[in-house]
Every structure is written in C-alpha cells, then in structure tokens.
PDB file of C-alpha atoms in Angstrom:
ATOM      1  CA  UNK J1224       0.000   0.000   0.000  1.00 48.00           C
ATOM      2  CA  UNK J1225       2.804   2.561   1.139  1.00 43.00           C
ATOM      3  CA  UNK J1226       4.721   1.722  -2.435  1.00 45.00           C
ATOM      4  CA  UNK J1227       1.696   2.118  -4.379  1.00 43.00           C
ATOM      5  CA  UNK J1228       1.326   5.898  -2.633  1.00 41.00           C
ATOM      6  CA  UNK J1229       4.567   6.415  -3.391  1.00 41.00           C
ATOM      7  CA  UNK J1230       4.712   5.641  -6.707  1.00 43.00           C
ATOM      8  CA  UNK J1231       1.674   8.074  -6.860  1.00 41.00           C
ATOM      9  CA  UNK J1232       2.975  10.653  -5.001  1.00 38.00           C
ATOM     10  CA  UNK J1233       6.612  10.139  -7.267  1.00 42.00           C
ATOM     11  CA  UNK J1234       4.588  10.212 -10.740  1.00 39.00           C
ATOM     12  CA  UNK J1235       2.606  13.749  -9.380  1.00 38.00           C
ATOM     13  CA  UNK J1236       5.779  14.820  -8.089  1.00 38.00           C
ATOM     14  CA  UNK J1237       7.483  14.748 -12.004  1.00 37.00           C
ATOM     15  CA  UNK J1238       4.156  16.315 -13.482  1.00 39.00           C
ATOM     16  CA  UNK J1239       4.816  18.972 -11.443  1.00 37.00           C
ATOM     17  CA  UNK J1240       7.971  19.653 -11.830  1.00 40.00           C
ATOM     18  CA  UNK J1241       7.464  19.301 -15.899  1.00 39.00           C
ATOM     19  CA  UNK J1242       4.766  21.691 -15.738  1.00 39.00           C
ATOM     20  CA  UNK J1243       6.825  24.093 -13.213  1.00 44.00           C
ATOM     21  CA  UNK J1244       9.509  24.120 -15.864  1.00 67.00           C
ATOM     22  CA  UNK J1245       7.661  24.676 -19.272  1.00 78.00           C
ATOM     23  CA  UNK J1246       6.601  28.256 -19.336  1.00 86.00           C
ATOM     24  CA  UNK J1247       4.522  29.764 -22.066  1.00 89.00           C
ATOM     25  CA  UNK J1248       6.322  33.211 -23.255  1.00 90.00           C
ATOM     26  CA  UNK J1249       5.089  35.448 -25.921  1.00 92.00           C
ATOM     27  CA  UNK J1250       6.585  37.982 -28.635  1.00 93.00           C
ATOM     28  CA  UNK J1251       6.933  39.707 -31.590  1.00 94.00           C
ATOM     29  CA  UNK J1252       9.071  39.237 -34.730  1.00 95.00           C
ATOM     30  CA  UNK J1253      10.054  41.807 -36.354  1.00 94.00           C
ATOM     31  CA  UNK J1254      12.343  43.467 -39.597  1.00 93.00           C
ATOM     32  CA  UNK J1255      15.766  44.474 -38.591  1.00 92.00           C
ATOM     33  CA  UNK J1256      16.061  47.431 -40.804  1.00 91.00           C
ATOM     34  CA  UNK J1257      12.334  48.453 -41.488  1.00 93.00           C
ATOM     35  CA  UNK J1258      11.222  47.218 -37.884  1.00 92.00           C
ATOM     36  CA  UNK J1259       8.063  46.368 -39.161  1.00 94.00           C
ATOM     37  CA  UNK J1260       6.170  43.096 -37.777  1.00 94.00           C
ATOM     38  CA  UNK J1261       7.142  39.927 -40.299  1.00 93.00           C
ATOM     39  CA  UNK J1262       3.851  38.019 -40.580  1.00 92.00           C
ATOM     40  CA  UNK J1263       3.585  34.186 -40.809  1.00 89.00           C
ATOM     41  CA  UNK J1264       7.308  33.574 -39.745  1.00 89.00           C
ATOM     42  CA  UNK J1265       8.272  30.347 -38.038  1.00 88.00           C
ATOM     43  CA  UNK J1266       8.971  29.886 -34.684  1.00 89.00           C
ATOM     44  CA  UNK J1267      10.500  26.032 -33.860  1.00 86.00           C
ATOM     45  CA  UNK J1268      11.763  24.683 -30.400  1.00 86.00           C
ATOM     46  CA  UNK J1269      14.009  22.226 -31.776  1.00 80.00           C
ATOM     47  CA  UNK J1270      13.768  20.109 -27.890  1.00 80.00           C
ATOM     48  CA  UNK J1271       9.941  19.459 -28.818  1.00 82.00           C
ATOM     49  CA  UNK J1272      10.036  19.779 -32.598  1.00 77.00           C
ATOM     50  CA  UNK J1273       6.897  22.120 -32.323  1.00 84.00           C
ATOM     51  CA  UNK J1274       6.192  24.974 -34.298  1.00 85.00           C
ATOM     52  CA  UNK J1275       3.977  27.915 -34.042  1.00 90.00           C
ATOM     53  CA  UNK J1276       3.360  30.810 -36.678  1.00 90.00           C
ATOM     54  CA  UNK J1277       3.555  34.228 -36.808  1.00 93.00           C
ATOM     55  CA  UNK J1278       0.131  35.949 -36.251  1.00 94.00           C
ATOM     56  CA  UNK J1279      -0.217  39.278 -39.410  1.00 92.00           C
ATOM     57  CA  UNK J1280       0.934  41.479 -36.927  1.00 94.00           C
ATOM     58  CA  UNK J1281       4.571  39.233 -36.084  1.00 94.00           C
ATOM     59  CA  UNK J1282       2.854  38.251 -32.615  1.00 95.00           C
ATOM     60  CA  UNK J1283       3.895  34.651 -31.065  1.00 94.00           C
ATOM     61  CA  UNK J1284       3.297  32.622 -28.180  1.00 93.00           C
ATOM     62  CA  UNK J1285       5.545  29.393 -27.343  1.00 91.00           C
ATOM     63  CA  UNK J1286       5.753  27.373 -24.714  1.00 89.00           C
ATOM     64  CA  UNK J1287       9.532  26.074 -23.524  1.00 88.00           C
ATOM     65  CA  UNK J1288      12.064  25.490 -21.399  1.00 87.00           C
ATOM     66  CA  UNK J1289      15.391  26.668 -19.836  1.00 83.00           C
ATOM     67  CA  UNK J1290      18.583  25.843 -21.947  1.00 83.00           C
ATOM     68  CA  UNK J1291      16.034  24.847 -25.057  1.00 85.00           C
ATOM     69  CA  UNK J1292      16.623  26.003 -28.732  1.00 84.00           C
ATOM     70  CA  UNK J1293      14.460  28.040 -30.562  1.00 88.00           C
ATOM     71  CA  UNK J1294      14.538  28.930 -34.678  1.00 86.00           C
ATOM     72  CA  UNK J1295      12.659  31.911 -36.211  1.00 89.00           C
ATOM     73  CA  UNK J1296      12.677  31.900 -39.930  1.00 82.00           C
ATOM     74  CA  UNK J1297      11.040  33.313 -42.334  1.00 83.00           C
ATOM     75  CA  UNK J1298      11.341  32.728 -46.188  1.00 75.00           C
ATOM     76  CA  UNK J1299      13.764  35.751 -47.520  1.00 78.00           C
ATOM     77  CA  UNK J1300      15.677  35.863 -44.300  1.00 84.00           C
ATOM     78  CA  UNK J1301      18.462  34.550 -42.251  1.00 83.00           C
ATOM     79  CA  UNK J1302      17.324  31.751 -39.437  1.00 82.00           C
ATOM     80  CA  UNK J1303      17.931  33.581 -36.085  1.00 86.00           C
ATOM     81  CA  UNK J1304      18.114  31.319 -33.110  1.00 85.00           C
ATOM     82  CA  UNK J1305      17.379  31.906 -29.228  1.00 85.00           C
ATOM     83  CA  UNK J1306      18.816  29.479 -26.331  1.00 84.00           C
ATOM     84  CA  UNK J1307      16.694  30.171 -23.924  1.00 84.00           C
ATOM     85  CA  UNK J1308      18.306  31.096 -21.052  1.00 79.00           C
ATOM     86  CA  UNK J1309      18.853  29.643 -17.592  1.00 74.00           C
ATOM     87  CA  UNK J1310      17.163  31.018 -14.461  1.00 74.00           C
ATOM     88  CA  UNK J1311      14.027  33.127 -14.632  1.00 77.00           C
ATOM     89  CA  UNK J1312      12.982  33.355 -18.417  1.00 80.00           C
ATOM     90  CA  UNK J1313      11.732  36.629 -19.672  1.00 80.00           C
ATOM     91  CA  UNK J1314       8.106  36.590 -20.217  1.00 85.00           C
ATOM     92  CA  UNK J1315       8.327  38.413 -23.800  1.00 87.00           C
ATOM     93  CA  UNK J1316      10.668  38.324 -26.685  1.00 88.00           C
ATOM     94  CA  UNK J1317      11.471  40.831 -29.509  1.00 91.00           C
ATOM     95  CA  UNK J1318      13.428  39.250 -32.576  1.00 92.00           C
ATOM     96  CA  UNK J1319      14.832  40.679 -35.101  1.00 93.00           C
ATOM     97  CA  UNK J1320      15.476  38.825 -38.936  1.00 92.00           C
ATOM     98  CA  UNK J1321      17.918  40.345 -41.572  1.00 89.00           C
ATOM     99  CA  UNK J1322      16.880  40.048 -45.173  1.00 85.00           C
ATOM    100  CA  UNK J1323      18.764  37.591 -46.656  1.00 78.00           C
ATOM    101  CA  UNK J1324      18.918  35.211 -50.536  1.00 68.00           C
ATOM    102  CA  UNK J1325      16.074  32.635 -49.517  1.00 64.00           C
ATOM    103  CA  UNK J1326      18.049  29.733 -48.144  1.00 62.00           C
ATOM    104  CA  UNK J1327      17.352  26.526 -46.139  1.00 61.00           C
ATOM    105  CA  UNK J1328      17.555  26.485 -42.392  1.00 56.00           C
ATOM    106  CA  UNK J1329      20.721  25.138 -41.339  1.00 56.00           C
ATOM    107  CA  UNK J1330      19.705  23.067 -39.049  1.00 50.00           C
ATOM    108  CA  UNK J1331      17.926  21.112 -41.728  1.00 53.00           C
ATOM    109  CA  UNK J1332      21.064  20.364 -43.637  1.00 51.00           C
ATOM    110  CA  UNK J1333      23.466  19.206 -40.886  1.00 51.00           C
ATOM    111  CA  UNK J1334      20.361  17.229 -39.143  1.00 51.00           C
ATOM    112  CA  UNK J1335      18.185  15.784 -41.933  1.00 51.00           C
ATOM    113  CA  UNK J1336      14.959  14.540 -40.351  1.00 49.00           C
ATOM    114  CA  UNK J1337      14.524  10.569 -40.479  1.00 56.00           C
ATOM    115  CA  UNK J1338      10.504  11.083 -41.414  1.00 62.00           C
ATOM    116  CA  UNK J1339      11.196  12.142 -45.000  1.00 65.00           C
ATOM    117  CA  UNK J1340       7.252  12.724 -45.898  1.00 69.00           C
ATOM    118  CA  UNK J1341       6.253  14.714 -43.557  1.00 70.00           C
ATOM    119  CA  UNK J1342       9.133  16.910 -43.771  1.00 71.00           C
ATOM    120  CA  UNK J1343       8.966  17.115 -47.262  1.00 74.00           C
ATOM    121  CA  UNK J1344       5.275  18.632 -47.057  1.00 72.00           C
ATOM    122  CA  UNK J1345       6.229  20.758 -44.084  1.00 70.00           C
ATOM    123  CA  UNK J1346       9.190  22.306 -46.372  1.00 72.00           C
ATOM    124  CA  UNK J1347       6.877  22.593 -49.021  1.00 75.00           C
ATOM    125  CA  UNK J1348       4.112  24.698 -47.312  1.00 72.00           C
ATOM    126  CA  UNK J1349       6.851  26.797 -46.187  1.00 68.00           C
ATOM    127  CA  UNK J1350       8.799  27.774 -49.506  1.00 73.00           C
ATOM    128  CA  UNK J1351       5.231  27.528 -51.252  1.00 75.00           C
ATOM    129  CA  UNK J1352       5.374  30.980 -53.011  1.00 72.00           C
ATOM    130  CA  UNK J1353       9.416  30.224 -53.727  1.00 74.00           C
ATOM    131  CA  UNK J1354       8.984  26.870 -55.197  1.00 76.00           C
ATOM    132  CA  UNK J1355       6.103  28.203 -57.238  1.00 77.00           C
ATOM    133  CA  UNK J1356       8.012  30.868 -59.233  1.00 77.00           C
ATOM    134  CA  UNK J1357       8.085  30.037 -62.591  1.00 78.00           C
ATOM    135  CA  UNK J1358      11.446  29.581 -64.700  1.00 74.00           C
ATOM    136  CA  UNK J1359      11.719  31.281 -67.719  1.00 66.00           C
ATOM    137  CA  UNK J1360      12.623  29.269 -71.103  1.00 69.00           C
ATOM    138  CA  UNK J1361      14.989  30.166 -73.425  1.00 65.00           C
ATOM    139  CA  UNK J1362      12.777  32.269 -75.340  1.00 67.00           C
ATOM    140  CA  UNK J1363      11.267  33.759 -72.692  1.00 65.00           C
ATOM    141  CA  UNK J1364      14.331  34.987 -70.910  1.00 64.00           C
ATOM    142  CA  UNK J1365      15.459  36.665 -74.329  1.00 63.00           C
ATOM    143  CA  UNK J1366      12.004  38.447 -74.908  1.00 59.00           C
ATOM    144  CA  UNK J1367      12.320  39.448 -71.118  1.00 59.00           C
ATOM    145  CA  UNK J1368      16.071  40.269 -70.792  1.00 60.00           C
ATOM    146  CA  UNK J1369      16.315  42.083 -67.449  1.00 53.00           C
ATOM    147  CA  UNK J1370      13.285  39.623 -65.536  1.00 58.00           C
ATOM    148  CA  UNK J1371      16.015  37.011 -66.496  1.00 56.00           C
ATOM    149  CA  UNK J1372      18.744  38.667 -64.853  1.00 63.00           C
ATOM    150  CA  UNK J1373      16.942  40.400 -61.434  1.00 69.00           C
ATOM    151  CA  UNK J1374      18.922  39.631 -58.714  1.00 69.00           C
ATOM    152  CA  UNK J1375      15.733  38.140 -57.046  1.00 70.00           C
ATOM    153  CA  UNK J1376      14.852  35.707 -60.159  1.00 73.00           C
ATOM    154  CA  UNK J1377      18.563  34.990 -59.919  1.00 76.00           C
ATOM    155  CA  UNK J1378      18.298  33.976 -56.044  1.00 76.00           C
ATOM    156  CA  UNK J1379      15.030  32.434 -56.218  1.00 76.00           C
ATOM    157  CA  UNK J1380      16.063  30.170 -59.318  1.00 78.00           C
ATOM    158  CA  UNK J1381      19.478  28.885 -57.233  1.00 80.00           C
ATOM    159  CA  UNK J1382      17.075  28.047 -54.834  1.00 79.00           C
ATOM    160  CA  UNK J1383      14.945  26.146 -56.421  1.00 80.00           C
ATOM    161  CA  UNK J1384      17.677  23.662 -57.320  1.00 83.00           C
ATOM    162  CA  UNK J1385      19.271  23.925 -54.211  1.00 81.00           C
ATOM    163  CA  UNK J1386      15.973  22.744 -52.626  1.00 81.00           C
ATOM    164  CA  UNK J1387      15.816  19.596 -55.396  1.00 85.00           C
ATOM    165  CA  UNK J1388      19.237  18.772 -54.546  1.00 85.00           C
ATOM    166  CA  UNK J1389      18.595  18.756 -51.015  1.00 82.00           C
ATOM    167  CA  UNK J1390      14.938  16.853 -51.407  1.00 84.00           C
ATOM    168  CA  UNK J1391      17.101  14.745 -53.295  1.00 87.00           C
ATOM    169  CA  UNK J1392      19.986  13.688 -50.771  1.00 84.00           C
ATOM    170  CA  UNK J1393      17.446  13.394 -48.295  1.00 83.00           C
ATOM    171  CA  UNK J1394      15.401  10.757 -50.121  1.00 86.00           C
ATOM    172  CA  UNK J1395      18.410   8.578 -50.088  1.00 88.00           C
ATOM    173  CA  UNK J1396      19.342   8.773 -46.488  1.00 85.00           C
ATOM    174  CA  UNK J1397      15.677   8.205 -45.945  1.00 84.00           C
ATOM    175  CA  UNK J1398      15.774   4.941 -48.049  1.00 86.00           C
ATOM    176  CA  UNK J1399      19.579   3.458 -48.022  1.00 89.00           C
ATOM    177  CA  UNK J1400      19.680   4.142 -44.075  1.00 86.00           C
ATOM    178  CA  UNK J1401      22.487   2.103 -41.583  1.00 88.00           C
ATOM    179  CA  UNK J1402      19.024  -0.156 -40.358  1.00 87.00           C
ATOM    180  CA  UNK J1403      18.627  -1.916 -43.945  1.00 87.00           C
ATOM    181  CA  UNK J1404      21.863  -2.588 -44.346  1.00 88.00           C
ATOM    182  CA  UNK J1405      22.153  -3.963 -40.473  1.00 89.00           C
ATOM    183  CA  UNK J1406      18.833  -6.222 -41.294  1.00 86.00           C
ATOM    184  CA  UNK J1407      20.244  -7.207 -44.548  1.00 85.00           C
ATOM    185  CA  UNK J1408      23.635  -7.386 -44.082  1.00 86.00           C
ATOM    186  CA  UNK J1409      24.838  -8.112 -40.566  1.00 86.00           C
ATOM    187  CA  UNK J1410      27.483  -4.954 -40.550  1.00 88.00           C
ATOM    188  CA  UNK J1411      27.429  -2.945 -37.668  1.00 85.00           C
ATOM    189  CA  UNK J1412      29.585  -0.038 -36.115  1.00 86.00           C
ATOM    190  CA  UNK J1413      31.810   1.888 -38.273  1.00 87.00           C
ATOM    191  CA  UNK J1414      31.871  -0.680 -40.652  1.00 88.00           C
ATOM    192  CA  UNK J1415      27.964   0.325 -41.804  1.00 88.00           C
ATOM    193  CA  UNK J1416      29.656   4.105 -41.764  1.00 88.00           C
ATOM    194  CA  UNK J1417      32.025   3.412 -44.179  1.00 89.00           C
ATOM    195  CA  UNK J1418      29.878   1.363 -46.740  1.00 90.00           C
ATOM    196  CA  UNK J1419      27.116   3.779 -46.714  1.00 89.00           C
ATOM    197  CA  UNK J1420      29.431   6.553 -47.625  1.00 87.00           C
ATOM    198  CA  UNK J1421      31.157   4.530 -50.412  1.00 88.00           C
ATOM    199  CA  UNK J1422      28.640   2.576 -51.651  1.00 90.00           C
ATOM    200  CA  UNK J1423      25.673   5.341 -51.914  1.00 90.00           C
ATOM    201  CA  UNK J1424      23.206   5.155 -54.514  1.00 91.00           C
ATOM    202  CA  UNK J1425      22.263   8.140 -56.320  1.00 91.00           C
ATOM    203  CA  UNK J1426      18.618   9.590 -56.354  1.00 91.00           C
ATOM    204  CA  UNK J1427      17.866   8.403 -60.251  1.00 92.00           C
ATOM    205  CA  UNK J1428      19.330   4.872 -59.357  1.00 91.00           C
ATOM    206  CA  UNK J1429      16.927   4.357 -56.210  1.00 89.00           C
ATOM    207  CA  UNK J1430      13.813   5.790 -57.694  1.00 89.00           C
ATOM    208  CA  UNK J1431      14.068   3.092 -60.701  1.00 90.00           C
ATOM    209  CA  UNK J1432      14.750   0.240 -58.417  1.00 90.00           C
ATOM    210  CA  UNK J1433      12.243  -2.108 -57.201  1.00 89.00           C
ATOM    211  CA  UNK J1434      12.459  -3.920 -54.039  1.00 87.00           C
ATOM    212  CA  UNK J1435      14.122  -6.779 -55.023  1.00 88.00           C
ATOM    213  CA  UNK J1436      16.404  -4.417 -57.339  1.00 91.00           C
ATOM    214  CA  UNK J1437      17.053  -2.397 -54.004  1.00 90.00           C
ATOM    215  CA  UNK J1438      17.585  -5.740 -51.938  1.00 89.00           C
ATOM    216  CA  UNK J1439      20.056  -7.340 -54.491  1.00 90.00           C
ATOM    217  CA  UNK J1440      21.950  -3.735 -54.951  1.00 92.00           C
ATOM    218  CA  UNK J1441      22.368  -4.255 -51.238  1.00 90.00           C
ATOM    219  CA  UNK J1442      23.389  -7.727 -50.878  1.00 91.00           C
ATOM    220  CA  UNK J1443      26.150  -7.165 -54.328  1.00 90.00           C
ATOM    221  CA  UNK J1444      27.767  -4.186 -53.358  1.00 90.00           C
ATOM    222  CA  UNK J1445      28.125  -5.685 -49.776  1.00 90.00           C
ATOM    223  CA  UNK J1446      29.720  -8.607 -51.111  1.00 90.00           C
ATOM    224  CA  UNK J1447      31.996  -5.751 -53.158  1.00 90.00           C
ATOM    225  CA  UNK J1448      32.995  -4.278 -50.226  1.00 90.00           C
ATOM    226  CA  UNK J1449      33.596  -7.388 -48.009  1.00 88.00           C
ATOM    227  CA  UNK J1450      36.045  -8.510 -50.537  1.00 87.00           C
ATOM    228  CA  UNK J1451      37.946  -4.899 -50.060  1.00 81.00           C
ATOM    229  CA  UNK J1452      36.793  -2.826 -52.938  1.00 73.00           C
ATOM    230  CA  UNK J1453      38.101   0.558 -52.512  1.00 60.00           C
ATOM    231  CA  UNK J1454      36.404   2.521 -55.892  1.00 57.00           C
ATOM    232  CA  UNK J1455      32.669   1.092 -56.070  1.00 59.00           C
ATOM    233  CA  UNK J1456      31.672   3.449 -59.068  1.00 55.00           C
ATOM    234  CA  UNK J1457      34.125   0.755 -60.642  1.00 44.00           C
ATOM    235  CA  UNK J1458      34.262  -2.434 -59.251  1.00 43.00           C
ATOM    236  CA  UNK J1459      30.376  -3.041 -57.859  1.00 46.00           C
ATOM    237  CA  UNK J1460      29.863  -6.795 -59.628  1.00 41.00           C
ATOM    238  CA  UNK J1461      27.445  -7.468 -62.538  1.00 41.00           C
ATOM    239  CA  UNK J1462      23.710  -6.560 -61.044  1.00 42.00           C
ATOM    240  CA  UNK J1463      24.953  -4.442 -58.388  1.00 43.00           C
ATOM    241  CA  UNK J1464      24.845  -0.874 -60.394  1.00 43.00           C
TER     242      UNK J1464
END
C-alpha cells in the first residue's frame, strides 16, 4: 500500500515539476532594418520539434524550457536562433530577422529529419510561393532580358535547385539508411559508416529500383565491399549498379 502511494505521489511529483519548468512566453518578430512586424514567420523549439506561426501582426506565443533552442525563420531571411536562457525566463521576446537570398535552415542540412514525408510537405508549405516561381525558357528569358537577370529571379532560381538537390539527398538517407543494411547485411559499427558513404546510390538509381532491385543492390555491393573494394563506381559486380 505505502509503495503504491509512493509511486503516486513520485509520478505527481514529475508532473509537477514538468509543468513548473515549461513556461509559455510570448513575442513579436520583427524586420531588422524596417522594424516592421514579419507576418507568418516560423517559430520552432528544436527540444519538442513544435512549431507555431507568426500571427499578421509578427505576434507569437511558445511554450519552452530553460537551456532549449528556438529557430525563427522566415522565407527571404536569415534563421535567427534563441537558447533560452537559464534562471528566470523573460516573459516576452522581440526578434529581429535580416533580409537575406532565400536559403534553407541550417539546421535542416546538418540534421536531416529521419521522417522524410512529412518533412517534405512541411518544407513545401513553407517555400510555397518560392517553389512556385516560374522559370523562364529560353525564349522567354530573351524576350524578357532584365526579368532574367533580377537579382531576385537569380536567387530564387538557385534556390529552387538547391531545394531539389537537397529533397534529393534526403530521399536517399531516408531509403539506403544504416538499419537496412544492419537487417540485410549483418554490418554494424563503423563498418555500416564506411559502406554507406562509399557505396551510396544516387537519387535516379533508387527511384528506378524495385524492391528486389534495391535488396540485391544491397546484398552485391556488400559482397563488393567485403572482398575490399576501394572505388565502387568501378568495381560493384554485374547486377549491383
């Protein structure tokens, strides 16, 4: 009887604490050199992997945590970030974002998420209006000279295959990931490292691969690099490209 109140009185004891840490906080985002409120911007705490949104006048509320890590961005500037700070934290928040060439988040880049769908759609909703801006063809760029050459089709083009790229990479990690090739394969540690690396697929390869074309890619150029293959590009056996 005594444990059972315990445990009770231990499981209240963490909701309490949990909720005596988290602390709703509001603010306001904001240009840096017009400092007028940016509407719809993202705000992200990274710890949670929640995000809130910008109301049209650059109002926010989030709720977090001491020592957490929060991203504003907004397409068309740079990603400003806010550990939050230890002791009491302040109940409101200006921020300030710098025009910048549209870019992704770097936290994106260096830590690709492992749930490739729903980040894809999550990207796309939030470069909508970049991703949507038409390229000019050949003809059209002659007919419309200095639209070709605008600094802002310029950065929003570069973009646009900068995002594919990206989209692209991340398909592959998403798909030729160190758990196949441990279920498959048996490899583990930094031996799974080092074949991944050297033995990566590109994008065109896995999207024309079926299962079993994906399984026996696996299985061949495993075999290639058991038996010490150093250039892959070269060597994978018969079946394996």
């Amino acid at each position: 009887m005594y444990k059972y109140i315990a445990g009770w009185l231990g499981l209240l004891f963490f909701l309490f604490c949990s909720y005596a840490h988290a602390q709703q906080v509001h603010g306001s985002i904001m240009d840096y050199d017009s400092r007028q409120p940016i509407a719809g911007a993202t705000i992200q705490n990274i710890f949670t992997n929640t995000m809130v949104t910008a109301d049209s006048l650059g109002n926010f509320a989030v709720t977090l945590e001491q020592g957490q890590l929060i991203l504003f961005y907004k397409s068309g500037y740079k990603v400003e970030k806010l550990r939050v700070p230890a002791g009491s934290i302040p109940p409101y928040f200006k921020i300030f974002l710098k025009q910048a060439p549209v870019e992704l988040p770097e936290y994106l880049v260096k830590n690709k998420t492992k749930d490739w769908k729903e980040d894809s759609i999550k990207l796309h909703e939030l470069y909508k209006h970049e991703l949507e801006y038409a390229k000019m063809s050949t003809a059209q760029k002659m007919n419309h000279p200095f639209s070709a050459m605008s600094k802002y089709s310029q950065q929003i083009w570069a973009f646009q295959d900068d995002f594919s790229d990206f989209e692209k990479e991340k398909y592959i990690d998403y798909v030729f990931n160190s758990q196949v090739v441990k279920r498959f394969t048996g490899l583990s540690g930094d031996s799974v490292k080092v074949y991944l690396k050297n033995f990566r697929p590109s994008y065109d390869q896995l999207r024309g691969m079926t299962d079993y074309d994906f399984y026996s890619f696996i299985m061949n150029s495993v075999k290639a690099y058991r038996s010490g293959v150093v250039n892959p590009r070269r060597s994978i056996p018969r079946g394996a490209q």
